[in-house]
C-alpha positions in Angstrom: -37.7 -122.3 144.3 -36.5 -125.6 142.8 -37.9 -124.6 139.4 -35.7 -121.4 139.5 -32.6 -123.3 140.7 -33.0 -125.8 137.8 -33.5 -122.9 135.3 -30.5 -120.9 136.5 -28.3 -124.0 136.6 -29.3 -124.8 133.0 -28.7 -121.2 131.9 -25.3 -121.2 133.6 -24.4 -124.4 131.8 -25.4 -122.7 128.5 -23.2 -119.7 129.3 -20.3 -122.0 130.1 -20.8 -123.6 126.7 -20.8 -120.2 125.0 -17.7 -119.1 126.9 -16.0 -122.3 125.9 -17.0 -121.8 122.3 -15.4 -118.3 122.3 -12.3 -119.6 123.9 -11.8 -122.7 121.7 -13.5 -121.8 118.5 -15.9 -124.8 118.7 -19.4 -124.1 117.7 -22.2 -124.3 120.2 -24.8 -126.6 118.5 -27.6 -126.2 121.1 -29.6 -123.2 122.1 -31.0 -122.3 125.4 -34.6 -123.5 125.2 -35.8 -123.8 128.8 -39.0 -122.1 129.6 -38.8 -119.5 132.4 -40.6 -120.6 135.5 -44.1 -119.1 135.9 -43.5 -118.3 139.6 -41.7 -115.2 140.8 -38.0 -115.4 141.3 -37.2 -115.9 145.0 -35.3 -113.0 146.5 -32.5 -115.4 147.6 -31.7 -116.0 144.0 -31.6 -112.4 142.9 -27.8 -112.0 143.2 -27.2 -115.1 141.2 -29.6 -114.1 138.4 -28.1 -110.6 138.2 -24.6 -112.2 138.0 -25.8 -114.4 135.1 -27.2 -111.3 133.4 -23.9 -109.5 133.7 -22.0 -112.6 132.4 -24.5 -112.7 129.4 -23.7 -109.1 128.6 -20.0 -109.7 128.8 -20.2 -112.7 126.5 -22.4 -110.7 124.1 -19.9 -107.8 124.0 -17.0 -110.3 123.3 -19.0 -111.9 120.5 -20.0 -108.5 119.0 -16.3 -107.4 119.1 -15.2 -110.5 117.3 -18.0 -110.1 114.7 -16.9 -106.5 114.1 -13.3 -107.7 113.5 -14.4 -110.4 111.1 -16.5 -107.9 109.2 -13.5 -105.6 108.9 -11.3 -108.4 107.6 -13.9 -109.4 105.0 -14.4 -105.8 103.9 -10.7 -105.2 103.4 -10.4 -108.6 101.7 -13.2 -107.7 99.2 -11.5 -104.3 98.5 -8.2 -106.1 97.8 -9.7 -108.7 95.5 -13.5 -108.9 95.1 -13.2 -112.4 93.4 -11.8 -114.2 96.4 -11.4 -113.8 100.1 -7.9 -112.8 101.1 -7.5 -112.7 104.9 -5.7 -109.5 106.0 -4.6 -109.0 109.5 -6.2 -105.7 110.3 -5.7 -106.0 114.1 -1.9 -106.1 114.0 
């Protein structure tokens, strides 16, 4: 169980760094590179692991939404002037 606790703690720290990055605009310079434990996940940790999966999905959706907005801005910018990027507020 200790292996899974350490793994989930490390993953939660990584999610916190990603959330902070989205909130502040700072780039996350590390990736999550811990190897999943080879033993089965103990039942007592199931709720926590499911909570982390949901949080991962939420952060992923937030990032995808922002990427879509940036793509839209760049597309309109290129339409306005293909030689340079002109940021246009398409969300307002």
